[in-house]
Coordinates of C-alpha atoms in Angstrom, one line a residue:
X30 CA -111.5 189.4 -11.8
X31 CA -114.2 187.4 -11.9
X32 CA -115.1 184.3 -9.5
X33 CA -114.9 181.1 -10.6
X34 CA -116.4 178.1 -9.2
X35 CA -115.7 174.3 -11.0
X36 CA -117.0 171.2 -9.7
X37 CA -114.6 168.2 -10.8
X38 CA -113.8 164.9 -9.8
X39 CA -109.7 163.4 -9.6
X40 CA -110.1 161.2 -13.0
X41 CA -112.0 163.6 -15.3
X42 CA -110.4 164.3 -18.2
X43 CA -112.6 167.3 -19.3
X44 CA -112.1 168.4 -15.6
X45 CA -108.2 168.8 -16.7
X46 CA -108.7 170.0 -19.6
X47 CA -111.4 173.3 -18.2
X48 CA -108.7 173.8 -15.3
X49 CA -106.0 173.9 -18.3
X50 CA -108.2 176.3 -20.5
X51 CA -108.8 178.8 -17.6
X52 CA -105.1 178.5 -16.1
X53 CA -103.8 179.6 -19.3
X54 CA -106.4 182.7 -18.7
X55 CA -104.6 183.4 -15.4
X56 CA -108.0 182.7 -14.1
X57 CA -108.1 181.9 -10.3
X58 CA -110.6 179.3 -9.4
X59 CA -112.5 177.5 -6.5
X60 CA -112.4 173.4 -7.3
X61 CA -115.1 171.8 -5.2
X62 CA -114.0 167.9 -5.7
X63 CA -117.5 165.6 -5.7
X64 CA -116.0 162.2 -6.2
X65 CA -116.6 161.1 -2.5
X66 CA -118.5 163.7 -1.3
X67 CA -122.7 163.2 -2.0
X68 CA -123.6 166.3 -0.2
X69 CA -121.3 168.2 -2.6
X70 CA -122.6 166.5 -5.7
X71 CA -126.2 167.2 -4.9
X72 CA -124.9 170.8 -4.4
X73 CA -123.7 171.0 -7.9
X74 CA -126.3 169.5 -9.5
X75 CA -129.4 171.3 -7.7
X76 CA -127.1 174.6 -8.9
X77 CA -126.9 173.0 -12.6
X78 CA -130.2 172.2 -13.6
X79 CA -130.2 168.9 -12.6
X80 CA -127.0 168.2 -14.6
X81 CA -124.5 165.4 -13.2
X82 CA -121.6 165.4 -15.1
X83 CA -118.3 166.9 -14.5
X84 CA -117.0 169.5 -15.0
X85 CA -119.8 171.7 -14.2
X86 CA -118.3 175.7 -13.9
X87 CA -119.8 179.0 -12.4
X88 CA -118.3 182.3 -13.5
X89 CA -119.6 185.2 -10.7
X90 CA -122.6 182.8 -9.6
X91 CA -123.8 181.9 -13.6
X92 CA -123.3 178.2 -14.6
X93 CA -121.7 178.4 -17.4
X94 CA -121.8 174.3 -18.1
X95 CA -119.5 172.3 -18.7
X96 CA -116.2 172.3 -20.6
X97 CA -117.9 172.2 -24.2
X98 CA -119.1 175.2 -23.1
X99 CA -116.2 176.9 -21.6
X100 CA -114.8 176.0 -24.5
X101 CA -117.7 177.4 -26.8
X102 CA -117.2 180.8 -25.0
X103 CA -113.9 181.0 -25.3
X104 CA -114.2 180.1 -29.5
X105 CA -117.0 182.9 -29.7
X106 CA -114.5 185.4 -27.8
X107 CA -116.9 185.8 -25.3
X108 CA -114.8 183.8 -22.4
X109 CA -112.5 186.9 -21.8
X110 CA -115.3 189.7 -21.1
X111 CA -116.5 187.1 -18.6
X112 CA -113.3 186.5 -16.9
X113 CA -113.1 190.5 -16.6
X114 CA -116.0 190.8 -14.2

């Protein structure tokens, strides 16, 4: 199984919504909250490309984006061979 990484914050509803998406996969995952945490934030974004919003997700180390883009994968069938490892 791959590892999964997700940077979120308590209010986000496309943070729910990614969590829901790769729960359903039986996808374990590693939630990094950034709401009150700067250090943690800068993390994520130096790891993104400079992106800011939440959700930001990393499958085995790759950012993946956001949840439009988990989302993409998942439409394009290519979420599942990921997940795999």
């Amino acid at each position: 199984m791959a590892q999964i990484e997700i940077y979120t914050t308590p209010l986000c509803g496309f943070c729910h919504a990614a969590k829901r998406l790769l729960k359903t996969k039986d996808a374990a995952f590693v939630e990094t909250d950034v709401s009150r945490d700067g250090e943690k934030r800068q993390e994520m974004m130096a790891r993104a490309n400079g992106r800011h919003t939440v959700p930001q997700i990393f499958i085995d180390g790759a950012h993946v984006g956001g949840f439009d883009d988990l989302a993409a994968l998942e439409r394009q069938g290519k979420l599942d061979p990921m997940l795999a490892g």
